Structure formats: C-alpha cells, structure tokens
mmCIF file with all atom_site columns, C-alpha atoms in Angstrom:
data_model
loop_
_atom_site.group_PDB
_atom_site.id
_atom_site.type_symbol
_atom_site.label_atom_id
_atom_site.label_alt_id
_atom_site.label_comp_id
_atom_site.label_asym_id
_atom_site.label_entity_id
_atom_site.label_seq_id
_atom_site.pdbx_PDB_ins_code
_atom_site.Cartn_x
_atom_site.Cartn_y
_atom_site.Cartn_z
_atom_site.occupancy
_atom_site.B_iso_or_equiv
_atom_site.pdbx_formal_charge
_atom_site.auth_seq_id
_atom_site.auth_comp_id
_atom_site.auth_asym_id
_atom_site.auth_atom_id
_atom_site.pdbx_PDB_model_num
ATOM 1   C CA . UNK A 1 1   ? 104.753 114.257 93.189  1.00 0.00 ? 1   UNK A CA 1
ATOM 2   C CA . UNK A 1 2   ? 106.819 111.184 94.969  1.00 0.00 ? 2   UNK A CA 1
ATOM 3   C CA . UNK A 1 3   ? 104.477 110.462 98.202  1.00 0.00 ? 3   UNK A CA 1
ATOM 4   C CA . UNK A 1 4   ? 107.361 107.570 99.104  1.00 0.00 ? 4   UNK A CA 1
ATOM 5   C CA . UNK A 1 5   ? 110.337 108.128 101.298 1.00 0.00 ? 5   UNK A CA 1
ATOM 6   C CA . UNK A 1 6   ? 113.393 106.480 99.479  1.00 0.00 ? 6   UNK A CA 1
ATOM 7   C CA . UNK A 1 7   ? 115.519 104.631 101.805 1.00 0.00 ? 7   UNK A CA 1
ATOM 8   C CA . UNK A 1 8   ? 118.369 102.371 101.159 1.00 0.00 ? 8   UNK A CA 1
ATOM 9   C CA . UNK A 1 9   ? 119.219 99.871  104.096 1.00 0.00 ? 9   UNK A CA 1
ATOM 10  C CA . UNK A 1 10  ? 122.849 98.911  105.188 1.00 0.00 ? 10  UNK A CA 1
ATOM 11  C CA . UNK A 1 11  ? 124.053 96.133  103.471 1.00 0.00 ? 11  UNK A CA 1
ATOM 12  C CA . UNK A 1 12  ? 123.560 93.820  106.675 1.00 0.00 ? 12  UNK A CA 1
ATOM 13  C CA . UNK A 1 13  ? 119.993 94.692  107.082 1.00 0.00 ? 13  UNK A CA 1
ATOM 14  C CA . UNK A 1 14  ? 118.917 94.266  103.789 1.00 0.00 ? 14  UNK A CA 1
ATOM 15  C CA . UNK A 1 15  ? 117.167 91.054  104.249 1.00 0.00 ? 15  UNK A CA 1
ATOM 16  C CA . UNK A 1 16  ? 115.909 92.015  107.414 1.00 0.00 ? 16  UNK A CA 1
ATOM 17  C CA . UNK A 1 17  ? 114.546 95.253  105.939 1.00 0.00 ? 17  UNK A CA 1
ATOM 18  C CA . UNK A 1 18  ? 113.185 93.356  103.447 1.00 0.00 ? 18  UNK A CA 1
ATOM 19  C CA . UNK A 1 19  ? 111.324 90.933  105.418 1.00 0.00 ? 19  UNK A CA 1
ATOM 20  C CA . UNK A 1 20  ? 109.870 93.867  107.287 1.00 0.00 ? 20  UNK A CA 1
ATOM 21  C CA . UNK A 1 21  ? 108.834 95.113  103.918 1.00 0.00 ? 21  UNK A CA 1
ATOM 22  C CA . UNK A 1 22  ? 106.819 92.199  102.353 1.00 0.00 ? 22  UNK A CA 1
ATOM 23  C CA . UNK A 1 23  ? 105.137 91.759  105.888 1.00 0.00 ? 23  UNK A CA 1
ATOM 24  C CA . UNK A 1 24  ? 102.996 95.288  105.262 1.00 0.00 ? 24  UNK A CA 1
ATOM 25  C CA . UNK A 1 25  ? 99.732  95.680  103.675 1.00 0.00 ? 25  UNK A CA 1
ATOM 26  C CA . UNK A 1 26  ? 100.086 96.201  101.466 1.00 0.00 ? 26  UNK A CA 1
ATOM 27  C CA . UNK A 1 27  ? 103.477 95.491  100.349 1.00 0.00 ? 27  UNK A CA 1
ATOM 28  C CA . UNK A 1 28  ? 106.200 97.873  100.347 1.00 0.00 ? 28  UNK A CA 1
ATOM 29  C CA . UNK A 1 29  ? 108.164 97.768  97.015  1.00 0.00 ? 29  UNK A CA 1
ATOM 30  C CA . UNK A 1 30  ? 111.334 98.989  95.697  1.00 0.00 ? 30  UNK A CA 1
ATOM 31  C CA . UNK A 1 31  ? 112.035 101.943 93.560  1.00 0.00 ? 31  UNK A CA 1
ATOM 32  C CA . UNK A 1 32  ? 115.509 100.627 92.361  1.00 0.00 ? 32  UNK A CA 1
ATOM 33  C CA . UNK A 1 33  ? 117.757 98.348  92.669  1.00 0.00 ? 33  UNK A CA 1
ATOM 34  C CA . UNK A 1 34  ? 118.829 99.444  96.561  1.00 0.00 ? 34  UNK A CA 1
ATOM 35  C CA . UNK A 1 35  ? 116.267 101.722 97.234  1.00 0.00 ? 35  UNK A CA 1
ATOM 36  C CA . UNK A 1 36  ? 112.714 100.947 99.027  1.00 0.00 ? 36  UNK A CA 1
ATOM 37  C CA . UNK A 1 37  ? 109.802 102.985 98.425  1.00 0.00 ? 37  UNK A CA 1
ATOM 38  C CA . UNK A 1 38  ? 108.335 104.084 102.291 1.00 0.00 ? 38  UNK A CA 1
ATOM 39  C CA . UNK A 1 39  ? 104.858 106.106 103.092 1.00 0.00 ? 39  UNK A CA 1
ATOM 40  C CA . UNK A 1 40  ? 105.624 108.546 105.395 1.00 0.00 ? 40  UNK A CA 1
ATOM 41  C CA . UNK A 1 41  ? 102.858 107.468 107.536 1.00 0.00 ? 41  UNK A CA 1
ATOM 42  C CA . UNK A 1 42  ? 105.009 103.775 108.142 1.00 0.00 ? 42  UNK A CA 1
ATOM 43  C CA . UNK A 1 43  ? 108.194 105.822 108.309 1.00 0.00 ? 43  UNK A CA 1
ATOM 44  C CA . UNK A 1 44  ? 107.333 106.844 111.360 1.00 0.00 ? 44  UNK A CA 1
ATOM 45  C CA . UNK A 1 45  ? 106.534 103.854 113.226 1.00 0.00 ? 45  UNK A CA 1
ATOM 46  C CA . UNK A 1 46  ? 109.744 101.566 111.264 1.00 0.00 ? 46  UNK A CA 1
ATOM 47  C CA . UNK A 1 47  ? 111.885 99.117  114.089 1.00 0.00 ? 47  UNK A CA 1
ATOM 48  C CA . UNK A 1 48  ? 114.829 101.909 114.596 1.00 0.00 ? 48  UNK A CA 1
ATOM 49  C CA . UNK A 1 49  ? 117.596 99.050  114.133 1.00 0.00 ? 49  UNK A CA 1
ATOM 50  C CA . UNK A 1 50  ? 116.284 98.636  110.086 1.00 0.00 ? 50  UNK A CA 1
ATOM 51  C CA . UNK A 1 51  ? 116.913 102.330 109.712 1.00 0.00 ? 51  UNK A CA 1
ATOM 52  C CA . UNK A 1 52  ? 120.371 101.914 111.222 1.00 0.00 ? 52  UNK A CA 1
ATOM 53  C CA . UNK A 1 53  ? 123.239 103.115 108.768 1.00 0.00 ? 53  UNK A CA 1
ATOM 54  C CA . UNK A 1 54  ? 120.915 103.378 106.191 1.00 0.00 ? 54  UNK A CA 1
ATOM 55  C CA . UNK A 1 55  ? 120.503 106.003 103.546 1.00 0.00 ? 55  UNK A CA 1
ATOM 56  C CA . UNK A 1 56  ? 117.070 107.839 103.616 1.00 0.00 ? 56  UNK A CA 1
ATOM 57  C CA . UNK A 1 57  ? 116.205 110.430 100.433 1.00 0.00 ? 57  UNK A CA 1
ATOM 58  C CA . UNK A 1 58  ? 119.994 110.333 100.059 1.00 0.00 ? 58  UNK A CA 1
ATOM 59  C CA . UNK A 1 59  ? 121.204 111.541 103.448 1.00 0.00 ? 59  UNK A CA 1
ATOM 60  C CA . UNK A 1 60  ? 123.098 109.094 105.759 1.00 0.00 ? 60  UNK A CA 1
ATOM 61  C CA . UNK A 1 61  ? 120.110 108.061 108.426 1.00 0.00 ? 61  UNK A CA 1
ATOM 62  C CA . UNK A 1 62  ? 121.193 109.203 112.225 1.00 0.00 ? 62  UNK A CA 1
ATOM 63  C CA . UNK A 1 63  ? 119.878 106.850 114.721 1.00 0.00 ? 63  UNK A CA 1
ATOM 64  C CA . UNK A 1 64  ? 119.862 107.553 118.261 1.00 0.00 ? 64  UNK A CA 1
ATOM 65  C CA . UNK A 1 65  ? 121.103 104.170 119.231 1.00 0.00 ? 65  UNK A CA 1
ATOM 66  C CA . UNK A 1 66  ? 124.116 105.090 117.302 1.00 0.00 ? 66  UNK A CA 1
ATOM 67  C CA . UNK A 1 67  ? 124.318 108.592 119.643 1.00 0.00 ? 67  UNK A CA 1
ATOM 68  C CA . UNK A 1 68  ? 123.880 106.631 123.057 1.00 0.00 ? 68  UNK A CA 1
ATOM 69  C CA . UNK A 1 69  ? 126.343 104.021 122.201 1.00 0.00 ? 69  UNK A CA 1
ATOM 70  C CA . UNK A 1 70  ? 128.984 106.964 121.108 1.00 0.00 ? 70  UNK A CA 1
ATOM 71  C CA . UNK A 1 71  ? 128.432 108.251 124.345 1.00 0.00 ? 71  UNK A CA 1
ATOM 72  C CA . UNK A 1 72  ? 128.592 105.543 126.831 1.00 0.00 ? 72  UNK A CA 1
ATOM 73  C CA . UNK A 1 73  ? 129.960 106.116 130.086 1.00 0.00 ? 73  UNK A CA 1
ATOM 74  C CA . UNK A 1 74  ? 133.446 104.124 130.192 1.00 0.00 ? 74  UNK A CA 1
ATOM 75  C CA . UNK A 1 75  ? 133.166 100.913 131.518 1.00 0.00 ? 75  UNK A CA 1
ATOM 76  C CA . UNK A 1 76  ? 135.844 99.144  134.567 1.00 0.00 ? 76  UNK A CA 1
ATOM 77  C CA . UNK A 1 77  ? 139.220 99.920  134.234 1.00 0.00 ? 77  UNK A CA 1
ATOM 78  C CA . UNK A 1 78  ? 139.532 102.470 131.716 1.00 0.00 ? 78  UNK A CA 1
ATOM 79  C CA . UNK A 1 79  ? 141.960 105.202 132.042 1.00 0.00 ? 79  UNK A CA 1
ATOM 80  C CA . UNK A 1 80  ? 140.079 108.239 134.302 1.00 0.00 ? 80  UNK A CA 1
ATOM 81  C CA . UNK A 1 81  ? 140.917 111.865 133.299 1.00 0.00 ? 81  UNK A CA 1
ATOM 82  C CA . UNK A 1 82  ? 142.404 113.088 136.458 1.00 0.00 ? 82  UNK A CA 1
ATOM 83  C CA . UNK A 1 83  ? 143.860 117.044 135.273 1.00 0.00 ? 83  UNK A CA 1
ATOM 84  C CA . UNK A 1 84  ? 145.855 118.947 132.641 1.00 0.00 ? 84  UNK A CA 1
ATOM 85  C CA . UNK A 1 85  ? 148.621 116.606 131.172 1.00 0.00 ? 85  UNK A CA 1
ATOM 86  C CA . UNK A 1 86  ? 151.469 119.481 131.254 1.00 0.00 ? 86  UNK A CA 1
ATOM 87  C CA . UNK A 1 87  ? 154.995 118.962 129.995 1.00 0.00 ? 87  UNK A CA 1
ATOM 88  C CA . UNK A 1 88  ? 157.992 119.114 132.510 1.00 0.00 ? 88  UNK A CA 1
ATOM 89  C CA . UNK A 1 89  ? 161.889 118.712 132.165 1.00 0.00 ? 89  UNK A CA 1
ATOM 90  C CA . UNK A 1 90  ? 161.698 115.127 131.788 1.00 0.00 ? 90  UNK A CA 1
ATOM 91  C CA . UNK A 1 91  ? 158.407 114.597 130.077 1.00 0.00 ? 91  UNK A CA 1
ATOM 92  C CA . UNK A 1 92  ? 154.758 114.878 131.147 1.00 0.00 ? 92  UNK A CA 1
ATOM 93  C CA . UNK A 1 93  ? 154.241 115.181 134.238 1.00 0.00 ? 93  UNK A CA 1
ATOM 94  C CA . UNK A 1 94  ? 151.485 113.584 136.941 1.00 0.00 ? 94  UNK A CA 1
ATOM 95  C CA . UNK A 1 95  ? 148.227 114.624 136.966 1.00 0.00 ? 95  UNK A CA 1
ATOM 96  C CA . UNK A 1 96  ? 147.231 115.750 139.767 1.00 0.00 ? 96  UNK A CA 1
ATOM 97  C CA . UNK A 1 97  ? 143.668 115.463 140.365 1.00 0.00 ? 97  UNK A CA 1
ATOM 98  C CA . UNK A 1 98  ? 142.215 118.957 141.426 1.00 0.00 ? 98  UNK A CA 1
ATOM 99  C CA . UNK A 1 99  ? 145.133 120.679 140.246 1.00 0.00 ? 99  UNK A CA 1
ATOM 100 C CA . UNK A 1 100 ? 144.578 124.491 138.402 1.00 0.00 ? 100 UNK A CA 1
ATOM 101 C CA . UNK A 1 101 ? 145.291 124.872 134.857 1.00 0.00 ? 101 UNK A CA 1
ATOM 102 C CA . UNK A 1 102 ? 148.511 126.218 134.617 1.00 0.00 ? 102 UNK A CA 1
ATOM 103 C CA . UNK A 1 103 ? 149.788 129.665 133.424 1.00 0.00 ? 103 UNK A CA 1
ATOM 104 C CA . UNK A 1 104 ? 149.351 130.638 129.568 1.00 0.00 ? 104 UNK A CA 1
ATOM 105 C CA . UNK A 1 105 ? 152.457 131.943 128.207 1.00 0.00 ? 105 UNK A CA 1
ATOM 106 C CA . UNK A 1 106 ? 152.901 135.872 128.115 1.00 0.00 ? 106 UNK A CA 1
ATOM 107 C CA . UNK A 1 107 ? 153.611 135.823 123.895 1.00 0.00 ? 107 UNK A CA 1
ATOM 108 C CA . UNK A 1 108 ? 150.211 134.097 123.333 1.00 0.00 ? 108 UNK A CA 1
ATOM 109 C CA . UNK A 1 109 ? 148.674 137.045 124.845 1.00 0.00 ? 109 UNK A CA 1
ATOM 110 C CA . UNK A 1 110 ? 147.998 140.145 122.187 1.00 0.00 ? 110 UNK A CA 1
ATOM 111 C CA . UNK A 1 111 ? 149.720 143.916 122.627 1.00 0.00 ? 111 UNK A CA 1
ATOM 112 C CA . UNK A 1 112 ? 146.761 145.417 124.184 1.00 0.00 ? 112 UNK A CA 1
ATOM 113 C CA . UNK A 1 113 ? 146.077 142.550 126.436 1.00 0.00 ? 113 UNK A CA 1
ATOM 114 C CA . UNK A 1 114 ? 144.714 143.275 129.548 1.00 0.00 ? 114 UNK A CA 1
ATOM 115 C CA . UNK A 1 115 ? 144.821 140.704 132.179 1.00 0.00 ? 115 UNK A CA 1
ATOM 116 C CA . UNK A 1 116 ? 141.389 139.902 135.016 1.00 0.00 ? 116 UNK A CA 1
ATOM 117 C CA . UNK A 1 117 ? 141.786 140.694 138.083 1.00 0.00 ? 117 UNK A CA 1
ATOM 118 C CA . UNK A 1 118 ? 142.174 137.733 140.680 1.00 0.00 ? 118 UNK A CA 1
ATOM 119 C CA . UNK A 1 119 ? 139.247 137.387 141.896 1.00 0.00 ? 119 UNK A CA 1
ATOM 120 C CA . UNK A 1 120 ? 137.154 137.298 138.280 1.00 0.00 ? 120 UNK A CA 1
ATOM 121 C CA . UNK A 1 121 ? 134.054 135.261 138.068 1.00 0.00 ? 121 UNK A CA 1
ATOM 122 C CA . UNK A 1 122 ? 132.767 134.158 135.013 1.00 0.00 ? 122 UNK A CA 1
ATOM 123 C CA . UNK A 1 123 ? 129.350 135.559 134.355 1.00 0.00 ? 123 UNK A CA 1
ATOM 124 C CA . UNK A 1 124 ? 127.491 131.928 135.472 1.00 0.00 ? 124 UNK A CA 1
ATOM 125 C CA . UNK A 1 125 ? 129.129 132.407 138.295 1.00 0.00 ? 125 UNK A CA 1
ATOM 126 C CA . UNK A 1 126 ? 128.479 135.941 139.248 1.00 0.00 ? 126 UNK A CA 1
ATOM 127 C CA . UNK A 1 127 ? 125.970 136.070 142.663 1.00 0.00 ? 127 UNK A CA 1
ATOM 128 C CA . UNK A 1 128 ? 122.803 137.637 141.688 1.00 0.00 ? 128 UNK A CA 1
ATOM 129 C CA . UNK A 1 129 ? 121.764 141.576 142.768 1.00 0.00 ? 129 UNK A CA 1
ATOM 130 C CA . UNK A 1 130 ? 118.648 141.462 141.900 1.00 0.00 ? 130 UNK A CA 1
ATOM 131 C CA . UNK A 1 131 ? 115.190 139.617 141.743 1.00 0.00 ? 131 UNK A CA 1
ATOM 132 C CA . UNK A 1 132 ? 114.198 138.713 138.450 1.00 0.00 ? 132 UNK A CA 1
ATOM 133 C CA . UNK A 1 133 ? 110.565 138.745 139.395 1.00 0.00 ? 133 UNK A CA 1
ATOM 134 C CA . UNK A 1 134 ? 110.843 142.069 141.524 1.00 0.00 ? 134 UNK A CA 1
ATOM 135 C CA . UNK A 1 135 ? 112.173 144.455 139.338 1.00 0.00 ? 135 UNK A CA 1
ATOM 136 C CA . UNK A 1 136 ? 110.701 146.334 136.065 1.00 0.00 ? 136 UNK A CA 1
ATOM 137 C CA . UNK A 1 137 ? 112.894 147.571 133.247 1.00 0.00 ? 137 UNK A CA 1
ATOM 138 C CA . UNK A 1 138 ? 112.661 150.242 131.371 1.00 0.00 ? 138 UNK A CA 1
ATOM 139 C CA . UNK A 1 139 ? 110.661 150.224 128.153 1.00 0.00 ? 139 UNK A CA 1
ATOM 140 C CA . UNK A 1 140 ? 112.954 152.415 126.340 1.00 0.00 ? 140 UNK A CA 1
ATOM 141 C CA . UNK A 1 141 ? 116.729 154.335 126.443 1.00 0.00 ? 141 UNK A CA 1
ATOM 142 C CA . UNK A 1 142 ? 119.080 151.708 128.865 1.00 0.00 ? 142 UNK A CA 1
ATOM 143 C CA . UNK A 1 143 ? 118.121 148.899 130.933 1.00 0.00 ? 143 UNK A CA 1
ATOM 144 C CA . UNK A 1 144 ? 116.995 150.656 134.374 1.00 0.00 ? 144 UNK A CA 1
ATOM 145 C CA . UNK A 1 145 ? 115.801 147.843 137.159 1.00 0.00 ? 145 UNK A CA 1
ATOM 146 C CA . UNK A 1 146 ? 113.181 149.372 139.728 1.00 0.00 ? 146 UNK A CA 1
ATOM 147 C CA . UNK A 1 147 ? 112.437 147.242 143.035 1.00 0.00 ? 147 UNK A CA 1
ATOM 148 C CA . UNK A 1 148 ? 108.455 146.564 142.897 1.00 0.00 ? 148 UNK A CA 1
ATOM 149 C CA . UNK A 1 149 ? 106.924 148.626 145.657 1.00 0.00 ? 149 UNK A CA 1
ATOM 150 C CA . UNK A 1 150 ? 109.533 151.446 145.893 1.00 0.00 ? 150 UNK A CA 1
ATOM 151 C CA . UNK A 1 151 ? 107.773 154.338 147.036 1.00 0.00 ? 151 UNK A CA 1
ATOM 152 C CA . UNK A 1 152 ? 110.536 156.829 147.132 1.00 0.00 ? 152 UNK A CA 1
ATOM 153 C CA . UNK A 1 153 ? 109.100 158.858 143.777 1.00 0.00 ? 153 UNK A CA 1
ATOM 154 C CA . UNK A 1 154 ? 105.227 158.657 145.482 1.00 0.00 ? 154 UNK A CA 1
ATOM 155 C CA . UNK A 1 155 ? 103.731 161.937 147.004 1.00 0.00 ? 155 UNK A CA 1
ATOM 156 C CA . UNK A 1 156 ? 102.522 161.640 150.502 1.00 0.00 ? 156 UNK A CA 1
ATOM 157 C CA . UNK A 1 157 ? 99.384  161.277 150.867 1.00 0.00 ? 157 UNK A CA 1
ATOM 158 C CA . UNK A 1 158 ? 98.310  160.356 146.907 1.00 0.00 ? 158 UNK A CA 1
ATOM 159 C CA . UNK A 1 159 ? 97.948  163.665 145.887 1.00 0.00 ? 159 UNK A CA 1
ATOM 160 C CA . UNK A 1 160 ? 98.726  164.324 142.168 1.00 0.00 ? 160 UNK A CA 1
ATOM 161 C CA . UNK A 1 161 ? 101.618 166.961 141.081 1.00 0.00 ? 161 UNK A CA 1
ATOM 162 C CA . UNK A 1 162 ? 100.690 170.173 139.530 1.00 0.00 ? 162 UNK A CA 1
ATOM 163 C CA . UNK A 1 163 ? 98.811  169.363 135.882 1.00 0.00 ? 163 UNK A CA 1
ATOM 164 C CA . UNK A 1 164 ? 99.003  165.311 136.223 1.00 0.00 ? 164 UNK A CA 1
ATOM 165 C CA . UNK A 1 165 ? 96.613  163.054 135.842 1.00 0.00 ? 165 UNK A CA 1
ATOM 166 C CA . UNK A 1 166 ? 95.663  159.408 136.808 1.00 0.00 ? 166 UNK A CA 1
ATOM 167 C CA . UNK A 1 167 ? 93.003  157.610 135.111 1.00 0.00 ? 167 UNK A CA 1
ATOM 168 C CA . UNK A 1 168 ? 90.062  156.718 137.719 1.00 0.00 ? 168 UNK A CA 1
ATOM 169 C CA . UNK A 1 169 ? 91.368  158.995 140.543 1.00 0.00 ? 169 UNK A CA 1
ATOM 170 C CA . UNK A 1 170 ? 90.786  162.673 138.492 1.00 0.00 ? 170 UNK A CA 1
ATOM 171 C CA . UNK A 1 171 ? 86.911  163.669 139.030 1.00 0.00 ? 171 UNK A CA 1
ATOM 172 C CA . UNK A 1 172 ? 85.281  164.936 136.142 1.00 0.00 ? 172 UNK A CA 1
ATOM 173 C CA . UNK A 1 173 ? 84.498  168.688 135.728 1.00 0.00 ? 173 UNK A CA 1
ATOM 174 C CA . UNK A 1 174 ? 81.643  168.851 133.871 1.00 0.00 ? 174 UNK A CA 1
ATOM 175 C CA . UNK A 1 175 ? 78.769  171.074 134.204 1.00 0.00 ? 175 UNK A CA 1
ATOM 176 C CA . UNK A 1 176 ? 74.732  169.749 132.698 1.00 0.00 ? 176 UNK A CA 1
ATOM 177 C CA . UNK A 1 177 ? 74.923  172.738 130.464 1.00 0.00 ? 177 UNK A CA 1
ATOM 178 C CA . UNK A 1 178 ? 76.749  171.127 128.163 1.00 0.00 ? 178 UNK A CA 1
ATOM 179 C CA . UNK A 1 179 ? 75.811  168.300 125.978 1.00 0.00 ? 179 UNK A CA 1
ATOM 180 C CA . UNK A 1 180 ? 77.324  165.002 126.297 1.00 0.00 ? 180 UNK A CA 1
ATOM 181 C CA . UNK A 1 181 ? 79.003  166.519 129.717 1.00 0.00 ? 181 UNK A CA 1
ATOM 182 C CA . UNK A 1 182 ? 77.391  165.243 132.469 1.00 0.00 ? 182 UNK A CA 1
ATOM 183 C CA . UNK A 1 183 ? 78.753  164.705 136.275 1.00 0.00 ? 183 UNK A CA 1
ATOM 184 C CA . UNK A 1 184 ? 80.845  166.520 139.089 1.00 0.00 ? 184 UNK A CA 1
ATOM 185 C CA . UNK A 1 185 ? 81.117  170.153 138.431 1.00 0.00 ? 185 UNK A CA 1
ATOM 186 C CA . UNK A 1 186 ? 83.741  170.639 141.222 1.00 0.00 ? 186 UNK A CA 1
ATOM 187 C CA . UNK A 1 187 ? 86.341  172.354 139.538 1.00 0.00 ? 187 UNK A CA 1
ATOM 188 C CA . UNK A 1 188 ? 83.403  174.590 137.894 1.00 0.00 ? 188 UNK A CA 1
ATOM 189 C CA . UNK A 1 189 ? 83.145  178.081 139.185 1.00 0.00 ? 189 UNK A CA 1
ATOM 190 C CA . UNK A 1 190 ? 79.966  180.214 139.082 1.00 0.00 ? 190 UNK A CA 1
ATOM 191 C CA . UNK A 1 191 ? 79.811  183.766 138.093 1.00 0.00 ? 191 UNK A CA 1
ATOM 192 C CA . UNK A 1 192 ? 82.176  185.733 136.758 1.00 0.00 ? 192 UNK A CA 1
ATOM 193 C CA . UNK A 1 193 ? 85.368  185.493 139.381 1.00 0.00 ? 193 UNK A CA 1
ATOM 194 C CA . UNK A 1 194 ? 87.646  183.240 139.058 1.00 0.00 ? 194 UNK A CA 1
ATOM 195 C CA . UNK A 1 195 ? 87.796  182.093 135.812 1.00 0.00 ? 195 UNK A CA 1
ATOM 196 C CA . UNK A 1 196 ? 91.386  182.042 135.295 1.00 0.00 ? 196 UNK A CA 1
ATOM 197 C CA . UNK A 1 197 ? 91.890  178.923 132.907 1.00 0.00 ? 197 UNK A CA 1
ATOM 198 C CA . UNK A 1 198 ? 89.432  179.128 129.748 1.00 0.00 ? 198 UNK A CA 1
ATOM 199 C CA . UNK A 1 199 ? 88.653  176.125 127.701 1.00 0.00 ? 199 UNK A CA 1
ATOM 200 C CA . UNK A 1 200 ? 89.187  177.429 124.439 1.00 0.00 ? 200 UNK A CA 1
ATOM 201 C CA . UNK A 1 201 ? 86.821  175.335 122.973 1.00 0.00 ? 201 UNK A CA 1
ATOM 202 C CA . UNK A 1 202 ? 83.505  176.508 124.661 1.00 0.00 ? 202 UNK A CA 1
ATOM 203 C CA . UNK A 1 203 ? 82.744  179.209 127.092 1.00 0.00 ? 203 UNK A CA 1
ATOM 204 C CA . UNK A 1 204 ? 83.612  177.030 130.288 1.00 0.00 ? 204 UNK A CA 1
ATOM 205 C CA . UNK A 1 205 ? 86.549  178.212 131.960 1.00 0.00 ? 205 UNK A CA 1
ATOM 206 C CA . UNK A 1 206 ? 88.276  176.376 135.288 1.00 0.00 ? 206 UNK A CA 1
ATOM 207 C CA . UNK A 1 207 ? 89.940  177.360 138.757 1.00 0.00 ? 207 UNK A CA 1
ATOM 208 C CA . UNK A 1 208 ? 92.770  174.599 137.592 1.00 0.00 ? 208 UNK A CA 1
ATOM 209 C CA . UNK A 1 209 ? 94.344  173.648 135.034 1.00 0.00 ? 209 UNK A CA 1
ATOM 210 C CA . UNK A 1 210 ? 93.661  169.828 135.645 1.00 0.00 ? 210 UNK A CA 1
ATOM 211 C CA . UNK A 1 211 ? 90.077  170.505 135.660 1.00 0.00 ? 211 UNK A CA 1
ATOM 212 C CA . UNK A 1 212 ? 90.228  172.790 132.175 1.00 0.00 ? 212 UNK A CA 1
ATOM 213 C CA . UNK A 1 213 ? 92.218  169.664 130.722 1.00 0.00 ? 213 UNK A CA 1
ATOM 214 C CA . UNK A 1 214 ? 89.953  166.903 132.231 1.00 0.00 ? 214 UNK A CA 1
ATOM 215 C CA . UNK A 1 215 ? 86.874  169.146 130.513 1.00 0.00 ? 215 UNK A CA 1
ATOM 216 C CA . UNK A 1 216 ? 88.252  169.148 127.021 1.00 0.00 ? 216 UNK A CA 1
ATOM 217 C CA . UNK A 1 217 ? 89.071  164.945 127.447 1.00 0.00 ? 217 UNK A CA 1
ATOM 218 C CA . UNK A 1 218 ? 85.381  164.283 128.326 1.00 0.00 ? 218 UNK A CA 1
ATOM 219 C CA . UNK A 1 219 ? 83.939  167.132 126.379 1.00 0.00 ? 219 UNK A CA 1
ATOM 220 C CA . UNK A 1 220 ? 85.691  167.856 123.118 1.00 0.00 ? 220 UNK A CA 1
ATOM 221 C CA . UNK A 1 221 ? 88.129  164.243 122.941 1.00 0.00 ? 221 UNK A CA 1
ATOM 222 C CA . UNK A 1 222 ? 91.272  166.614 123.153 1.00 0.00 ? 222 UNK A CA 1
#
C-alpha cells in the first residue's frame, strides 16, 4: 500500500519545493523523475504557494490563493456594470443604472405559456404567514400548520369526550379483588344494578365505558 502522496510541483517551484523537501526529517524523496513522495501527515501542514499549480496523485492541485485572486474586487477605474446592455436602432444603447430588464419577446415564450400576474414575488421574497416556531405540522396526509395554544378544538372545562382517554388524567377503576388491580374503584358499582358495560375478560363490569376500557389496560394489558 503507497502511504506517500505523489505530487508534482509547477515547473517554477520546483527548486523551491525541493528545498522545502531536503529541509524535513527526514528527507522527503522522489518517486520519479517529477514526482515527490509526501506523508500525509506533512501534506497537511506544506507552505500553500509550493502546492500552487501543482499536480497532486494526478489531479491539478486547487489552491485558494488562486480562488481569491480570481475573484478580486476590481480595482480604480475599471468599467462598472451599470444595467442590461439592450440593442436599439442605432446600436446599444445607455445603460441606465436602475433600469428594469426589458420585455422578453412573445415567440420565446411556449404555446401553453401562461404569463404572472403583476404583482408576482418570487418565493424569497414572499412576506411570511406564519411562525416557524409557533406552528406544528401534521405528521401524516398534507402539510396542516396549527398555531401553538389554539384552543378552539378543547372542551370547556377539561372534560374528556365520550370513550377518550388521556394518559395521567383517567383514574383507575380497579377494585382489591382482583390481583395485580389495585387503586380507585370509582367507576366500580356494587351489587347487581347497574352493570351495564361487562369486561369480558373477568366478572367486573362498569357504569362507563371509559372505566370498562381503563380496567382491561391495567388489568388484562388490552
């Protein structure tokens, strides 16, 4: 396995790369006739101007000195890009600076073509309707944003609708008759009137069905 990154300097920073080179300890040494043999771990750390327009494992190095010169701001008295450059009767005309980009022509536009209205906003530029951190979305079907602490779907009160259920606020029906069912037995009924929603599972049977469904939870794990 080759533990040495190959690198081939420019031609104008051979000897400096080579300097560089012999100065290490130890030595770095070539692996042909243009190519230097680098350990990874002093790739890392190489003066950035060596590696400048060289050729590392084969692929043309890209320096980021190279990058910032490319794209340095225009210096005094270069030309300033002041609009559109748009084509009149007798040539190009004047920029203008601040001037709107004028009209594409009708044919470039395909058969079923329909044109914005005028006052379309790109997207970016759309205002927002909506707090990102004061809205839920749905977890399934389409995207449906909820205001946090809309209260319009709440029952007055806190009282539950008919047969639900909220973990922590439903009291236990339980009776100590039963094993492993220990604790409130207030939608338990005594005797024999009453008993309108049976268990199923055991004798027990409920004046609701919340407390006949919170029985078989605890009770049976159903």
């Amino acid at each position: 396995m080759n533990d040495f990154i190959r690198i081939r300097p420019a031609a104008r920073r051979r000897v400096p790369f080579a300097r560089w080179a012999v100065s290490q300890n130890p030595k770095i040494r070539t692996v042909s006739q243009s190519e230097f043999g680098v350990p990874p771990v002093l790739f890392v750390d190489m003066p950035e101007d060596l590696l400048r327009g060289s050729l590392v494992d084969g692929r043309p190095y890209v320096s980021p000195l190279d990058q910032e010169e490319e794209t340095e701001a225009a210096g005094p008295g270069a030309p300033e890009l002041l609009g559109v450059a748009t084509r009149g009767p007798d040539g190009f005309l004047e920029a203008v600076p601040g001037q709107p980009l004028p009209e594409v022509p009708a044919h470039i536009y395909g058969p079923d073509a329909v044109p914005l209205p005028a006052d379309f906003a790109p997207l970016e530029d759309a205002p927002e309707t909506y707090e990102l951190s004061g809205v839920l979305v749905g977890e399934t079907g389409p995207e449906t944003y909820v205001p946090l602490g809309d209260t319009s779907g709440d029952t007055p009160g806190g009282a539950l609708a008919q047969g639900g259920d909220t973990a922590g606020e439903t009291p236990a029906v339980t009776s100590e008759d039963t094993p492993g069912d220990t604790g409130d037995t207030a939608g338990d009924t005594s005797g024999g009137t009453g008993r309108s929603f049976p268990c199923g599972a055991c004798p027990r049977a409920f004046k609701s069905e919340r407390g006949r469904d919170s029985h078989r939870r605890q009770v049976h794990g159903r």
